[in-house]
CSV table of N, CA, C and O in Angstrom, one decimal:
chain,number,residue,atom,x,y,z
A,77,UNK,N,80.0,91.2,84.9
A,77,UNK,CA,80.6,90.1,86.1
A,77,UNK,C,82.1,89.7,86.4
A,77,UNK,O,82.5,88.9,85.2
A,78,UNK,N,82.5,89.6,87.3
A,78,UNK,CA,84.0,88.9,87.2
A,78,UNK,C,83.9,88.4,88.9
A,78,UNK,O,83.4,88.7,89.9
A,79,UNK,N,85.0,86.9,88.7
A,79,UNK,CA,84.7,86.3,89.6
A,79,UNK,C,86.3,86.5,90.4
A,79,UNK,O,87.3,86.0,89.1
A,80,UNK,N,86.3,86.0,91.5
A,80,UNK,CA,87.8,86.2,92.2
A,80,UNK,C,87.7,85.0,93.6
A,80,UNK,O,86.9,84.8,94.3
A,81,UNK,N,89.3,84.8,93.3
A,81,UNK,CA,89.1,83.5,94.2
A,81,UNK,C,90.3,83.1,94.3
A,81,UNK,O,92.0,83.3,93.8
A,82,UNK,N,90.7,83.9,95.8
A,82,UNK,CA,91.9,83.9,96.7
A,82,UNK,C,92.6,82.5,97.2
A,82,UNK,O,91.7,81.4,97.0
A,83,UNK,N,93.9,82.4,97.3
A,83,UNK,CA,94.4,81.4,97.6
A,83,UNK,C,95.9,81.6,98.3
A,83,UNK,O,96.3,83.1,98.0
A,84,UNK,N,96.9,80.7,98.9
A,84,UNK,CA,98.0,80.9,99.8
A,84,UNK,C,97.9,81.6,101.2
A,84,UNK,O,99.2,81.6,101.6
A,85,UNK,N,96.6,81.5,101.7
A,85,UNK,CA,96.6,81.5,103.1
A,85,UNK,C,97.2,80.3,103.7
A,85,UNK,O,97.6,79.3,103.6
A,86,UNK,N,97.1,80.5,105.2
A,86,UNK,CA,97.6,79.7,106.1
A,86,UNK,C,98.3,80.1,107.8
A,86,UNK,O,98.0,81.2,107.6
A,87,UNK,N,98.9,79.1,107.8
A,87,UNK,CA,99.4,79.5,109.4
A,87,UNK,C,100.8,79.1,109.4
A,87,UNK,O,102.1,79.1,108.7
A,88,UNK,N,101.8,80.9,109.9
A,88,UNK,CA,102.9,80.8,109.9
A,88,UNK,C,103.4,82.0,111.1
A,88,UNK,O,102.4,82.0,112.4
A,89,UNK,N,104.6,81.5,111.7
A,89,UNK,CA,105.5,82.0,113.4
A,89,UNK,C,105.4,83.3,112.8
A,89,UNK,O,105.9,84.1,111.4
A,90,UNK,N,105.3,84.1,114.0
A,90,UNK,CA,105.7,85.6,113.5
A,90,UNK,C,106.8,85.7,113.4
A,90,UNK,O,108.0,85.0,112.8
A,91,UNK,N,106.9,87.0,112.1
A,91,UNK,CA,108.3,86.9,111.4
A,91,UNK,C,108.3,86.3,109.9
A,91,UNK,O,109.3,86.6,109.5
A,92,UNK,N,107.7,85.5,109.8
A,92,UNK,CA,107.8,84.9,108.4
A,92,UNK,C,107.1,85.7,107.3
A,92,UNK,O,106.4,87.0,108.0
A,93,UNK,N,107.0,84.6,106.0
A,93,UNK,CA,106.4,85.4,105.2
A,93,UNK,C,105.4,84.5,104.5
A,93,UNK,O,105.1,83.3,105.1
A,94,UNK,N,104.3,85.3,103.6
A,94,UNK,CA,103.0,84.6,103.0
A,94,UNK,C,103.0,85.0,101.7
A,94,UNK,O,103.3,86.3,102.1
A,95,UNK,N,102.6,84.5,101.0
A,95,UNK,CA,102.1,85.4,99.4
A,95,UNK,C,101.0,84.7,99.4
A,95,UNK,O,100.2,83.9,98.8
A,96,UNK,N,99.9,85.4,99.1
A,96,UNK,CA,98.6,85.3,98.3
A,96,UNK,C,98.6,85.6,97.5
A,96,UNK,O,98.7,86.8,96.4
A,97,UNK,N,97.2,84.6,96.4
A,97,UNK,CA,97.0,85.3,94.9
A,97,UNK,C,96.0,85.2,95.0
A,97,UNK,O,95.0,84.8,95.6
A,98,UNK,N,95.4,85.8,94.2
A,98,UNK,CA,94.0,85.9,93.9
A,98,UNK,C,93.4,85.9,92.2
A,98,UNK,O,94.0,87.0,91.5
A,99,UNK,N,93.6,85.2,91.6
A,99,UNK,CA,93.1,85.1,90.1
A,99,UNK,C,91.4,85.6,89.9
A,99,UNK,O,90.6,85.5,90.6
A,100,UNK,N,91.5,86.1,88.7
A,100,UNK,CA,90.3,86.9,88.3
A,100,UNK,C,89.6,86.0,87.2
A,100,UNK,O,90.6,86.1,86.2
A,101,UNK,N,88.1,85.6,86.6
A,101,UNK,CA,87.9,85.1,85.5
A,101,UNK,C,86.9,86.0,85.3
A,101,UNK,O,85.4,86.8,86.4
A,102,UNK,N,86.1,86.6,84.4
A,102,UNK,CA,85.3,86.6,84.0
A,102,UNK,C,85.8,88.0,83.0
A,102,UNK,O,85.8,87.6,81.8
A,103,UNK,N,85.4,89.7,83.5
A,103,UNK,CA,85.8,90.7,82.2
A,103,UNK,C,87.2,90.6,82.4
A,103,UNK,O,88.1,90.2,82.8
A,104,UNK,N,87.2,92.0,81.6
A,104,UNK,CA,88.7,92.3,80.9
A,104,UNK,C,89.7,92.8,82.7
A,104,UNK,O,89.4,93.8,83.3
A,105,UNK,N,90.4,91.9,83.3
A,105,UNK,CA,91.3,92.0,84.5
A,105,UNK,C,91.6,93.4,84.2
A,105,UNK,O,92.0,93.8,85.1
A,106,UNK,N,92.4,93.5,83.1
A,106,UNK,CA,92.8,95.1,82.9
A,106,UNK,C,92.8,96.6,83.0
A,106,UNK,O,93.0,97.2,83.5
A,107,UNK,N,90.9,96.1,83.0
A,107,UNK,CA,90.1,96.9,83.4
A,107,UNK,C,90.1,97.7,84.9
A,107,UNK,O,89.0,98.6,84.7
A,108,UNK,N,90.1,96.6,85.4
A,108,UNK,CA,89.7,96.8,87.2
A,108,UNK,C,91.2,96.9,88.2
A,108,UNK,O,92.7,96.7,87.9
A,109,UNK,N,90.9,98.3,88.9
A,109,UNK,CA,91.9,98.4,89.9
A,109,UNK,C,91.5,97.0,91.1
A,109,UNK,O,90.5,96.8,91.3
A,110,UNK,N,92.5,97.0,91.6
A,110,UNK,CA,92.5,95.8,92.5
A,110,UNK,C,92.9,96.4,94.1
A,110,UNK,O,93.8,96.9,94.4
A,111,UNK,N,92.0,95.1,95.3
A,111,UNK,CA,92.3,95.7,96.4
A,111,UNK,C,92.5,94.6,97.4
A,111,UNK,O,91.9,93.6,97.1
A,112,UNK,N,93.3,94.4,98.8
A,112,UNK,CA,93.1,93.4,99.7
A,112,UNK,C,92.9,94.0,101.2
A,112,UNK,O,93.0,95.4,100.9
A,113,UNK,N,91.7,93.1,101.1
A,113,UNK,CA,91.2,93.7,102.5
A,113,UNK,C,91.5,92.6,103.5
A,113,UNK,O,91.7,92.0,103.0
A,114,UNK,N,91.3,93.1,105.1
A,114,UNK,CA,91.3,91.5,106.0
A,114,UNK,C,90.6,91.9,107.2
A,114,UNK,O,89.9,93.3,107.0
A,115,UNK,N,89.8,91.0,107.6
A,115,UNK,CA,89.4,91.3,108.9
A,115,UNK,C,89.5,90.3,109.8
A,115,UNK,O,89.2,89.0,109.2
A,116,UNK,N,89.6,90.9,111.0
A,116,UNK,CA,89.8,89.5,111.7
A,116,UNK,C,88.9,89.9,112.8
A,116,UNK,O,87.4,90.2,112.7
A,117,UNK,N,88.8,88.8,113.5
A,117,UNK,CA,87.3,88.1,114.6
A,117,UNK,C,86.8,89.5,115.3
A,117,UNK,O,88.0,90.1,115.7
A,118,UNK,N,85.3,89.6,114.9
A,118,UNK,CA,84.8,90.6,115.8
A,118,UNK,C,85.4,92.3,115.5
A,118,UNK,O,85.3,93.2,116.0
A,119,UNK,N,85.9,92.4,114.2
A,119,UNK,CA,86.2,94.1,114.4
A,119,UNK,C,86.0,93.9,112.5
A,119,UNK,O,85.3,93.3,111.6
A,120,UNK,N,85.7,95.2,112.1
A,120,UNK,CA,85.4,95.7,110.6
A,120,UNK,C,86.8,94.7,109.7
A,120,UNK,O,87.5,95.6,110.0
A,121,UNK,N,85.6,95.3,108.5
A,121,UNK,CA,86.6,94.6,107.1
A,121,UNK,C,87.2,96.0,107.1
A,121,UNK,O,86.9,97.1,106.7
A,122,UNK,N,89.1,95.9,106.8
A,122,UNK,CA,89.4,96.7,106.8
A,122,UNK,C,91.0,96.9,105.7
A,122,UNK,O,91.1,96.0,105.3
A,123,UNK,N,91.2,97.9,105.2
A,123,UNK,CA,91.6,98.3,104.0
A,123,UNK,C,93.3,97.5,104.6
A,123,UNK,O,93.6,97.9,105.1
A,124,UNK,N,93.9,97.1,103.1
A,124,UNK,CA,95.1,96.7,103.3
A,124,UNK,C,96.4,97.3,102.1
A,124,UNK,O,97.2,97.9,102.8
A,125,UNK,N,95.6,97.4,101.3
A,125,UNK,CA,96.6,97.2,100.2
A,125,UNK,C,95.7,97.6,98.3
A,125,UNK,O,94.6,97.1,98.7
A,126,UNK,N,96.4,98.0,98.0
A,126,UNK,CA,95.7,98.9,96.8
A,126,UNK,C,96.7,99.3,95.3
A,126,UNK,O,97.6,99.1,95.3
A,127,UNK,N,96.3,98.5,93.9
A,127,UNK,CA,96.8,98.9,93.3
A,127,UNK,C,96.0,99.6,92.1
A,127,UNK,O,95.0,98.4,91.4
A,128,UNK,N,96.4,100.2,90.9
A,128,UNK,CA,95.6,100.0,90.2
A,128,UNK,C,95.9,99.8,88.9
A,128,UNK,O,96.1,98.3,88.3
A,129,UNK,N,95.0,100.2,87.6
A,129,UNK,CA,94.8,98.8,87.0
A,129,UNK,C,96.4,98.1,85.5
A,129,UNK,O,96.3,97.6,85.4
A,130,UNK,N,97.1,98.6,86.0
A,130,UNK,CA,98.5,98.8,85.1
A,130,UNK,C,99.6,98.7,86.2
A,130,UNK,O,100.6,97.8,85.8
A,131,UNK,N,99.8,98.3,87.6
A,131,UNK,CA,100.1,98.2,88.1
A,131,UNK,C,101.4,99.7,89.0
A,131,UNK,O,102.0,99.4,89.6
A,132,UNK,N,101.2,100.6,88.2
A,132,UNK,CA,102.1,101.8,88.4
A,132,UNK,C,101.6,102.6,90.1
A,132,UNK,O,102.4,103.3,90.1
A,133,UNK,N,100.4,102.0,90.4
A,133,UNK,CA,100.1,102.6,91.4
A,133,UNK,C,99.8,102.4,92.5
A,133,UNK,O,99.0,101.3,92.4
A,134,UNK,N,100.3,102.0,93.7
A,134,UNK,CA,99.8,101.4,94.5
A,134,UNK,C,100.1,102.1,96.0
A,134,UNK,O,100.9,103.2,96.1
A,135,UNK,N,99.1,101.7,97.2
A,135,UNK,CA,98.8,102.3,98.0
A,135,UNK,C,98.7,101.2,99.1
A,135,UNK,O,98.1,100.5,99.0
A,136,UNK,N,99.3,101.6,100.3
A,136,UNK,CA,99.1,100.5,101.7
A,136,UNK,C,98.8,101.3,102.6
A,136,UNK,O,98.6,102.5,102.9
A,137,UNK,N,97.5,100.4,103.8
A,137,UNK,CA,97.5,101.0,104.9
A,137,UNK,C,98.8,101.3,106.2
A,137,UNK,O,99.8,100.1,105.5
A,138,UNK,N,99.2,102.0,106.6
A,138,UNK,CA,100.3,102.5,107.7
A,138,UNK,C,100.7,101.3,108.4
A,138,UNK,O,101.9,101.0,108.5
A,139,UNK,N,99.5,100.2,108.9
A,139,UNK,CA,99.6,99.3,109.5
A,139,UNK,C,100.5,98.2,109.1
A,139,UNK,O,101.6,97.0,109.6
A,140,UNK,N,100.8,98.3,107.3
A,140,UNK,CA,101.3,96.8,107.1
A,140,UNK,C,102.7,97.8,106.1
A,140,UNK,O,103.5,96.9,105.1
A,141,UNK,N,103.0,99.2,105.6
A,141,UNK,CA,103.6,99.6,105.2
A,141,UNK,C,105.2,99.4,105.2
A,141,UNK,O,105.4,99.2,106.3
A,142,UNK,N,105.9,99.0,104.6
A,142,UNK,CA,107.3,98.6,104.3
A,142,UNK,C,107.0,97.2,104.9
A,142,UNK,O,108.4,96.8,104.8
A,143,UNK,N,106.2,96.5,104.9
A,143,UNK,CA,106.0,94.6,105.0
A,143,UNK,C,105.2,94.2,104.4
A,143,UNK,O,105.9,92.7,103.8
A,144,UNK,N,104.4,94.5,103.7
A,144,UNK,CA,103.7,94.3,102.8
A,144,UNK,C,103.7,94.8,100.8
A,144,UNK,O,103.8,96.4,101.0
A,145,UNK,N,103.6,93.7,99.9
A,145,UNK,CA,103.5,94.5,98.5
A,145,UNK,C,102.9,94.1,98.0
A,145,UNK,O,102.8,92.8,97.6
A,146,UNK,N,101.9,94.8,97.2
A,146,UNK,CA,101.0,93.9,96.3
A,146,UNK,C,101.5,94.6,94.8
A,146,UNK,O,102.1,95.4,94.6
A,147,UNK,N,101.2,93.4,93.9
A,147,UNK,CA,101.3,93.6,92.7
A,147,UNK,C,100.3,93.0,91.5
A,147,UNK,O,99.5,91.8,92.4
A,148,UNK,N,100.6,92.9,90.9
A,148,UNK,CA,99.5,92.0,89.4
A,148,UNK,C,100.3,91.7,88.2
A,148,UNK,O,101.4,92.5,87.6
A,149,UNK,N,99.7,90.8,88.0
A,149,UNK,CA,100.1,90.2,86.5
A,149,UNK,C,99.1,90.3,85.8
A,149,UNK,O,98.1,89.1,85.8
A,150,UNK,N,98.5,90.9,85.1
A,150,UNK,CA,97.3,91.3,84.0
A,150,UNK,C,97.7,89.9,83.5
A,150,UNK,O,96.6,89.5,82.4
A,151,UNK,N,98.5,89.5,82.3
A,151,UNK,CA,98.4,88.7,81.3
A,151,UNK,C,98.1,87.5,81.9
A,151,UNK,O,97.5,86.1,81.9
A,152,UNK,N,98.2,86.9,83.6
A,152,UNK,CA,97.5,85.8,84.2
A,152,UNK,C,96.6,86.1,85.0
A,152,UNK,O,96.3,85.6,85.5
A,153,UNK,N,96.0,87.6,84.7
A,153,UNK,CA,94.7,87.7,85.5
A,153,UNK,C,95.1,87.6,86.9
A,153,UNK,O,93.8,86.6,87.7
A,154,UNK,N,95.8,88.0,87.4
A,154,UNK,CA,96.1,87.6,89.0
A,154,UNK,C,96.7,88.7,89.6
A,154,UNK,O,97.8,89.5,89.2
A,155,UNK,N,96.3,89.2,90.9
A,155,UNK,CA,96.6,90.1,91.8
A,155,UNK,C,97.5,89.0,93.1
A,155,UNK,O,97.1,88.4,93.5
A,156,UNK,N,98.8,89.9,93.7
A,156,UNK,CA,99.6,89.6,94.3
A,156,UNK,C,99.7,90.0,95.9
A,156,UNK,O,99.4,91.1,95.8
A,157,UNK,N,99.8,89.5,96.9
A,157,UNK,CA,99.8,90.2,98.4
A,157,UNK,C,100.6,89.6,98.8
A,157,UNK,O,101.0,88.6,99.9
A,158,UNK,N,102.2,89.8,99.0
A,158,UNK,CA,103.1,89.6,99.3
A,158,UNK,C,103.3,89.8,100.9
A,158,UNK,O,103.6,91.2,101.2
A,159,UNK,N,103.4,89.1,101.7
A,159,UNK,CA,103.3,89.8,102.9
A,159,UNK,C,104.5,88.7,104.0
A,159,UNK,O,104.5,88.0,103.9
A,160,UNK,N,105.4,90.1,104.0
A,160,UNK,CA,106.9,89.7,105.0
A,160,UNK,C,106.7,90.4,106.7
A,160,UNK,O,105.8,91.3,106.4
A,161,UNK,N,107.9,89.9,107.3
A,161,UNK,CA,108.0,90.0,109.0
A,161,UNK,C,106.3,89.9,109.6
A,161,UNK,O,106.1,91.0,109.7
A,162,UNK,N,105.7,88.7,109.2
A,162,UNK,CA,104.2,88.8,110.0
A,162,UNK,C,104.1,89.1,111.2
A,162,UNK,O,104.8,88.9,111.8
A,163,UNK,N,103.3,89.4,111.8
A,163,UNK,CA,103.2,89.4,113.1
A,163,UNK,C,101.6,88.9,113.5
A,163,UNK,O,100.3,88.7,112.6
A,164,UNK,N,101.5,88.7,115.1
A,164,UNK,CA,100.4,88.0,115.6
A,164,UNK,C,99.1,89.2,114.8
A,164,UNK,O,97.9,88.4,114.5
A,165,UNK,N,99.1,90.4,115.0
A,165,UNK,CA,97.6,91.3,114.7
A,165,UNK,C,97.6,91.3,113.3
A,165,UNK,O,96.6,92.0,112.7
A,166,UNK,N,98.2,90.6,112.5
A,166,UNK,CA,98.0,90.5,110.6
A,166,UNK,C,97.3,89.1,111.0
A,166,UNK,O,96.3,89.0,109.3
A,167,UNK,N,97.4,88.5,112.0
A,167,UNK,CA,95.8,87.8,111.4
A,167,UNK,C,94.1,87.8,111.1
A,167,UNK,O,93.6,88.7,112.0
A,168,UNK,N,93.9,87.8,110.2
A,168,UNK,CA,92.8,88.0,109.9
A,168,UNK,C,92.0,86.8,108.6
A,168,UNK,O,93.1,86.0,107.8
A,169,UNK,N,90.9,87.2,107.9
A,169,UNK,CA,90.6,86.6,106.6
A,169,UNK,C,91.0,87.4,105.8
A,169,UNK,O,90.5,89.2,105.9
A,170,UNK,N,91.7,87.6,104.8
A,170,UNK,CA,91.9,88.2,103.6
A,170,UNK,C,91.1,88.5,102.0
A,170,UNK,O,91.1,86.9,102.0
A,171,UNK,N,90.7,89.3,101.9
A,171,UNK,CA,89.8,89.3,100.9
A,171,UNK,C,90.5,90.3,99.9
A,171,UNK,O,91.2,91.2,99.9
A,172,UNK,N,90.5,89.7,98.5
A,172,UNK,CA,90.6,90.3,97.0
A,172,UNK,C,89.2,90.8,96.6
A,172,UNK,O,88.0,90.7,97.0
A,173,UNK,N,89.9,92.4,95.8
A,173,UNK,CA,88.3,92.5,95.3
A,173,UNK,C,88.4,93.8,94.4
A,173,UNK,O,89.8,93.7,94.4
A,174,UNK,N,87.6,94.2,93.3
A,174,UNK,CA,87.8,94.1,91.9
A,174,UNK,C,86.8,96.0,92.2
A,174,UNK,O,85.8,95.9,92.6
A,175,UNK,N,87.7,97.0,91.8
A,175,UNK,CA,86.5,98.3,91.0
A,175,UNK,C,86.9,98.1,89.9
A,175,UNK,O,88.1,98.2,89.1
A,176,UNK,N,85.7,98.5,89.4
A,176,UNK,CA,85.4,98.9,88.3
A,176,UNK,C,86.1,100.1,88.2
A,176,UNK,O,87.0,100.5,86.3
A,177,UNK,N,86.2,101.3,88.7
A,177,UNK,CA,87.4,101.9,88.4
A,177,UNK,C,88.8,101.7,88.0
A,177,UNK,O,88.9,100.7,88.5
A,178,UNK,N,89.2,102.0,87.2
A,178,UNK,CA,90.9,102.3,87.0
A,178,UNK,C,91.9,102.6,88.2
A,178,UNK,O,93.2,101.8,88.5
A,179,UNK,N,91.2,103.2,88.9
A,179,UNK,CA,92.5,104.2,90.1
A,179,UNK,C,92.3,103.5,91.3
A,179,UNK,O,91.5,102.6,92.0
A,180,UNK,N,93.3,103.1,91.6
A,180,UNK,CA,93.0,102.9,93.1
A,180,UNK,C,92.2,103.7,94.5
A,180,UNK,O,91.9,104.2,94.2
A,181,UNK,N,91.8,102.2,94.6
A,181,UNK,CA,90.2,102.7,95.6
A,181,UNK,C,91.3,102.4,97.2
A,181,UNK,O,91.4,100.8,97.2
A,182,UNK,N,90.8,102.8,98.2
A,182,UNK,CA,90.8,102.6,99.7
A,182,UNK,C,89.8,102.1,100.8
A,182,UNK,O,90.0,101.6,101.5
A,183,UNK,N,88.9,102.8,99.7
A,183,UNK,CA,87.2,102.1,100.3
A,183,UNK,C,86.7,101.2,100.0
A,183,UNK,O,86.9,100.7,99.2
A,184,UNK,N,85.8,100.3,101.8
A,184,UNK,CA,85.6,99.6,100.6
A,184,UNK,C,84.0,99.5,99.8
A,184,UNK,O,84.1,98.7,98.9
A,185,UNK,N,83.8,100.4,99.7
A,185,UNK,CA,82.7,100.9,98.9
A,185,UNK,C,83.1,101.5,97.5
A,185,UNK,O,81.8,101.5,96.7
A,186,UNK,N,84.3,101.5,97.1
A,186,UNK,CA,85.1,101.8,96.1
A,186,UNK,C,85.3,100.0,95.1
A,186,UNK,O,85.6,100.5,93.9
A,187,UNK,N,84.5,99.2,95.5
A,187,UNK,CA,84.8,98.0,94.9
A,187,UNK,C,83.6,96.8,94.7
A,187,UNK,O,82.5,97.5,95.2
A,188,UNK,N,83.2,96.7,93.8
A,188,UNK,CA,82.3,95.7,93.1
A,188,UNK,C,82.2,94.9,93.4
A,188,UNK,O,81.3,94.2,93.0
A,189,UNK,N,83.5,93.6,93.8
A,189,UNK,CA,83.3,92.5,93.6
A,189,UNK,C,83.8,92.0,94.0
A,189,UNK,O,85.5,92.7,94.6
A,190,UNK,N,83.9,90.9,95.1
A,190,UNK,CA,84.6,90.3,96.4
A,190,UNK,C,85.1,88.4,96.0
A,190,UNK,O,84.2,87.9,95.9
A,191,UNK,N,86.2,88.7,96.6
A,191,UNK,CA,86.4,86.9,96.7
A,191,UNK,C,85.5,86.2,97.7
A,191,UNK,O,85.4,87.5,99.1
A,192,UNK,N,86.1,85.3,98.1
A,192,UNK,CA,85.4,84.5,99.3
A,192,UNK,C,85.9,84.2,100.7
A,192,UNK,O,86.1,84.4,101.6
A,193,UNK,N,87.4,85.0,100.3
A,193,UNK,CA,88.4,85.4,101.3
A,193,UNK,C,89.6,84.3,102.0
A,193,UNK,O,89.1,83.0,101.7
A,194,UNK,N,90.8,84.3,102.4
A,194,UNK,CA,91.3,83.3,102.4
A,194,UNK,C,92.2,83.5,104.2
A,194,UNK,O,92.4,84.2,104.5
A,195,UNK,N,92.3,82.4,104.6
A,195,UNK,CA,92.8,82.5,106.0
A,195,UNK,C,93.9,82.9,106.7
A,195,UNK,O,95.0,82.0,106.6
A,196,UNK,N,94.5,83.6,107.3
A,196,UNK,CA,95.9,84.0,107.5
A,196,UNK,C,95.9,83.9,108.8
A,196,UNK,O,95.4,84.8,109.6
A,197,UNK,N,96.7,83.0,109.9
A,197,UNK,CA,96.8,82.6,111.0
A,197,UNK,C,98.5,83.0,111.3
A,197,UNK,O,99.3,82.3,110.8
A,198,UNK,N,98.9,84.0,112.2
A,198,UNK,CA,100.2,84.2,112.4
A,198,UNK,C,100.0,83.9,114.1
A,198,UNK,O,99.9,84.7,115.2
A,199,UNK,N,101.5,82.4,114.4
A,199,UNK,CA,101.2,83.0,115.7
A,199,UNK,C,102.7,83.2,116.3
A,199,UNK,O,103.6,83.8,115.2
A,200,UNK,N,102.9,83.6,117.4
A,200,UNK,CA,103.8,84.0,118.5
A,200,UNK,C,104.8,83.2,119.1
A,200,UNK,O,104.8,82.1,118.8
């Protein structure tokens, strides 16, 4: 079992930046690929970014490529999402997820554990 706890969300103006953190407890963090998803009101939960177990491979949704960066610190059992040049359409609840597979996963179904989410609101 893995417990995930997101933090770092908040209200920011368009063009600003936020860094989300997701702390993991339970089993060995470095055994898991990690991902970030988001869900806006009335929409499905969508893939944002994923990172493999070592941090050596990352994949991004086209909508965030070049603006967001996913990273991890296995010594701190934490994965991060640095979000720059934020847009109002980035407004959503952001979820951290862990996959038993060590390899990056872009599908929701590829993840085994989910956090409770953190709200990000970007004002225009």
